[in-house]
mmCIF file of N, CA and C in Angstrom:
data_model
loop_
_atom_site.group_PDB
_atom_site.id
_atom_site.type_symbol
_atom_site.label_atom_id
_atom_site.label_comp_id
_atom_site.label_asym_id
_atom_site.label_seq_id
_atom_site.Cartn_x
_atom_site.Cartn_y
_atom_site.Cartn_z
ATOM 1 N N UNK A 1 -148.818 -27.154 48.577
ATOM 2 C CA UNK A 1 -149.042 -28.637 48.778
ATOM 3 C C UNK A 1 -150.453 -28.873 48.886
ATOM 4 N N UNK A 2 -150.781 -30.146 47.944
ATOM 5 C CA UNK A 2 -152.245 -30.417 47.904
ATOM 6 C C UNK A 2 -152.727 -31.084 49.068
ATOM 7 N N UNK A 3 -152.006 -32.001 49.791
ATOM 8 C CA UNK A 3 -152.492 -32.967 50.889
ATOM 9 C C UNK A 3 -151.782 -32.370 52.289
ATOM 10 N N UNK A 4 -152.304 -31.393 52.805
ATOM 11 C CA UNK A 4 -151.744 -30.942 54.294
ATOM 12 C C UNK A 4 -151.953 -31.879 55.327
ATOM 13 N N UNK A 5 -151.202 -31.871 56.263
ATOM 14 C CA UNK A 5 -151.278 -32.657 57.560
ATOM 15 C C UNK A 5 -152.295 -32.044 58.395
ATOM 16 N N UNK A 6 -153.331 -32.605 58.578
ATOM 17 C CA UNK A 6 -154.254 -31.871 59.509
ATOM 18 C C UNK A 6 -154.487 -32.656 60.988
ATOM 19 N N UNK A 7 -155.018 -32.057 61.813
ATOM 20 C CA UNK A 7 -155.459 -32.662 63.336
ATOM 21 C C UNK A 7 -156.784 -32.739 63.533
ATOM 22 N N UNK A 8 -157.182 -34.039 63.825
ATOM 23 C CA UNK A 8 -158.613 -34.224 64.293
ATOM 24 C C UNK A 8 -158.862 -34.201 65.698
ATOM 25 N N UNK A 9 -159.591 -33.357 66.300
ATOM 26 C CA UNK A 9 -159.806 -33.425 67.776
ATOM 27 C C UNK A 9 -161.121 -34.012 68.156
ATOM 28 N N UNK A 10 -161.311 -34.540 69.236
ATOM 29 C CA UNK A 10 -162.571 -35.160 69.680
ATOM 30 C C UNK A 10 -163.465 -34.136 70.066
ATOM 31 N N UNK A 11 -164.869 -34.334 69.711
ATOM 32 C CA UNK A 11 -165.971 -33.214 69.800
ATOM 33 C C UNK A 11 -166.482 -33.356 71.270
ATOM 34 N N UNK A 12 -165.992 -34.546 71.997
ATOM 35 C CA UNK A 12 -166.542 -34.825 73.330
ATOM 36 C C UNK A 12 -165.673 -34.031 74.488
ATOM 37 N N UNK A 13 -164.561 -33.435 73.997
ATOM 38 C CA UNK A 13 -163.897 -32.576 74.972
ATOM 39 C C UNK A 13 -162.729 -33.470 75.688
ATOM 40 N N UNK A 14 -162.459 -34.605 75.194
ATOM 41 C CA UNK A 14 -161.530 -35.385 76.190
ATOM 42 C C UNK A 14 -159.935 -35.111 75.783
ATOM 43 N N UNK A 15 -159.773 -34.279 74.601
ATOM 44 C CA UNK A 15 -158.427 -33.836 74.317
ATOM 45 C C UNK A 15 -157.934 -34.894 73.406
ATOM 46 N N UNK A 16 -158.452 -36.128 73.046
ATOM 47 C CA UNK A 16 -157.934 -37.053 72.178
ATOM 48 C C UNK A 16 -157.749 -36.504 70.807
ATOM 49 N N UNK A 17 -156.759 -36.672 70.169
ATOM 50 C CA UNK A 17 -156.460 -36.363 68.849
ATOM 51 C C UNK A 17 -155.975 -37.438 67.905
ATOM 52 N N UNK A 18 -156.167 -37.259 66.520
ATOM 53 C CA UNK A 18 -155.660 -38.099 65.622
ATOM 54 C C UNK A 18 -154.886 -37.144 64.448
ATOM 55 N N UNK A 19 -154.036 -37.499 63.711
ATOM 56 C CA UNK A 19 -153.359 -36.806 62.599
ATOM 57 C C UNK A 19 -153.670 -37.727 61.347
ATOM 58 N N UNK A 20 -153.730 -36.796 60.344
ATOM 59 C CA UNK A 20 -154.123 -37.451 59.019
ATOM 60 C C UNK A 20 -153.857 -36.398 57.968
ATOM 61 N N UNK A 21 -153.908 -36.839 56.732
ATOM 62 C CA UNK A 21 -153.934 -35.940 55.520
ATOM 63 C C UNK A 21 -155.174 -35.701 54.816
ATOM 64 N N UNK A 22 -155.503 -34.636 54.210
ATOM 65 C CA UNK A 22 -156.622 -34.594 53.450
ATOM 66 C C UNK A 22 -156.444 -33.656 52.234
ATOM 67 N N UNK A 23 -157.139 -34.128 51.065
ATOM 68 C CA UNK A 23 -157.012 -33.506 49.710
ATOM 69 C C UNK A 23 -157.881 -32.322 49.767
ATOM 70 N N UNK A 24 -157.353 -31.114 49.669
ATOM 71 C CA UNK A 24 -158.042 -29.823 49.713
ATOM 72 C C UNK A 24 -158.931 -29.691 48.568
ATOM 73 N N UNK A 25 -158.697 -30.261 47.311
ATOM 74 C CA UNK A 25 -159.436 -29.889 46.319
ATOM 75 C C UNK A 25 -160.744 -30.822 46.420
ATOM 76 N N UNK A 26 -160.776 -32.000 46.966
ATOM 77 C CA UNK A 26 -161.846 -32.799 47.046
ATOM 78 C C UNK A 26 -162.745 -32.551 48.338
ATOM 79 N N UNK A 27 -162.029 -32.021 49.388
ATOM 80 C CA UNK A 27 -162.692 -31.932 50.688
ATOM 81 C C UNK A 27 -162.395 -30.390 51.014
ATOM 82 N N UNK A 28 -162.954 -29.301 50.729
ATOM 83 C CA UNK A 28 -162.560 -28.086 51.091
ATOM 84 C C UNK A 28 -163.091 -27.718 52.558
ATOM 85 N N UNK A 29 -164.207 -28.289 52.741
ATOM 86 C CA UNK A 29 -164.718 -28.124 54.171
ATOM 87 C C UNK A 29 -164.039 -28.775 55.155
ATOM 88 N N UNK A 30 -164.378 -28.532 56.446
ATOM 89 C CA UNK A 30 -163.708 -29.097 57.717
ATOM 90 C C UNK A 30 -164.074 -30.661 57.616
ATOM 91 N N UNK A 31 -162.956 -31.367 57.898
ATOM 92 C CA UNK A 31 -163.244 -33.053 57.868
ATOM 93 C C UNK A 31 -164.014 -33.376 59.158
ATOM 94 N N UNK A 32 -164.735 -34.263 59.137
ATOM 95 C CA UNK A 32 -165.469 -34.799 60.297
ATOM 96 C C UNK A 32 -165.559 -36.402 60.120
ATOM 97 N N UNK A 33 -164.911 -37.126 61.149
ATOM 98 C CA UNK A 33 -164.888 -38.682 61.093
ATOM 99 C C UNK A 33 -165.241 -39.122 62.364
ATOM 100 N N UNK A 34 -165.820 -40.419 62.178
ATOM 101 C CA UNK A 34 -166.122 -41.078 63.356
ATOM 102 C C UNK A 34 -165.001 -41.851 63.675
ATOM 103 N N UNK A 35 -164.391 -41.695 64.871
ATOM 104 C CA UNK A 35 -163.019 -42.333 65.141
ATOM 105 C C UNK A 35 -163.113 -42.882 66.631
ATOM 106 N N UNK A 36 -162.303 -43.873 67.037
ATOM 107 C CA UNK A 36 -162.343 -44.428 68.347
ATOM 108 C C UNK A 36 -161.721 -43.300 69.457
ATOM 109 N N UNK A 37 -162.438 -42.988 70.615
ATOM 110 C CA UNK A 37 -161.780 -42.216 71.494
ATOM 111 C C UNK A 37 -161.215 -43.073 72.724
ATOM 112 N N UNK A 38 -160.050 -43.299 72.764
ATOM 113 C CA UNK A 38 -159.752 -44.174 73.922
ATOM 114 C C UNK A 38 -159.906 -43.726 75.560
ATOM 115 N N UNK A 39 -160.203 -42.547 75.589
ATOM 116 C CA UNK A 39 -160.610 -42.112 76.964
ATOM 117 C C UNK A 39 -161.906 -42.579 77.300
ATOM 118 N N UNK A 40 -162.922 -42.208 76.391
ATOM 119 C CA UNK A 40 -164.283 -42.872 76.479
ATOM 120 C C UNK A 40 -164.656 -44.337 76.076
ATOM 121 N N UNK A 41 -163.460 -44.932 75.464
ATOM 122 C CA UNK A 41 -163.681 -46.363 74.989
ATOM 123 C C UNK A 41 -164.713 -46.554 73.988
ATOM 124 N N UNK A 42 -165.109 -45.504 73.213
ATOM 125 C CA UNK A 42 -165.981 -45.744 72.155
ATOM 126 C C UNK A 42 -165.988 -44.598 71.088
ATOM 127 N N UNK A 43 -166.817 -44.980 69.905
ATOM 128 C CA UNK A 43 -166.541 -44.149 68.831
ATOM 129 C C UNK A 43 -167.237 -42.848 69.005
ATOM 130 N N UNK A 44 -166.753 -41.656 68.703
ATOM 131 C CA UNK A 44 -167.323 -40.431 68.742
ATOM 132 C C UNK A 44 -166.752 -39.617 67.302
ATOM 133 N N UNK A 45 -167.445 -38.535 67.179
ATOM 134 C CA UNK A 45 -167.122 -37.539 66.136
ATOM 135 C C UNK A 45 -165.796 -36.917 66.294
ATOM 136 N N UNK A 46 -164.925 -36.851 65.405
ATOM 137 C CA UNK A 46 -163.645 -36.037 65.402
ATOM 138 C C UNK A 46 -163.781 -35.008 64.396
ATOM 139 N N UNK A 47 -163.457 -33.813 64.696
ATOM 140 C CA UNK A 47 -163.524 -32.679 63.748
ATOM 141 C C UNK A 47 -162.092 -32.115 63.431
ATOM 142 N N UNK A 48 -161.863 -31.578 62.367
ATOM 143 C CA UNK A 48 -160.750 -31.140 61.978
ATOM 144 C C UNK A 48 -160.580 -29.661 62.690
ATOM 145 N N UNK A 49 -159.282 -29.335 63.285
ATOM 146 C CA UNK A 49 -158.912 -28.169 63.833
ATOM 147 C C UNK A 49 -157.978 -27.442 62.889
ATOM 148 N N UNK A 50 -157.963 -26.194 63.070
ATOM 149 C CA UNK A 50 -156.865 -25.428 62.065
ATOM 150 C C UNK A 50 -155.873 -24.749 63.065
#
């Protein structure tokens, strides 16, 4: 499967998560995105968890 479903977890330790898909061929490293954390009510980095 080319586009597996992955979980993005907040780096601030709040436990907030997002689920998304990624293309393994284009993005072989861990995905890291700025997303909104509803607990902190601001944008923080979310990192892919395995």
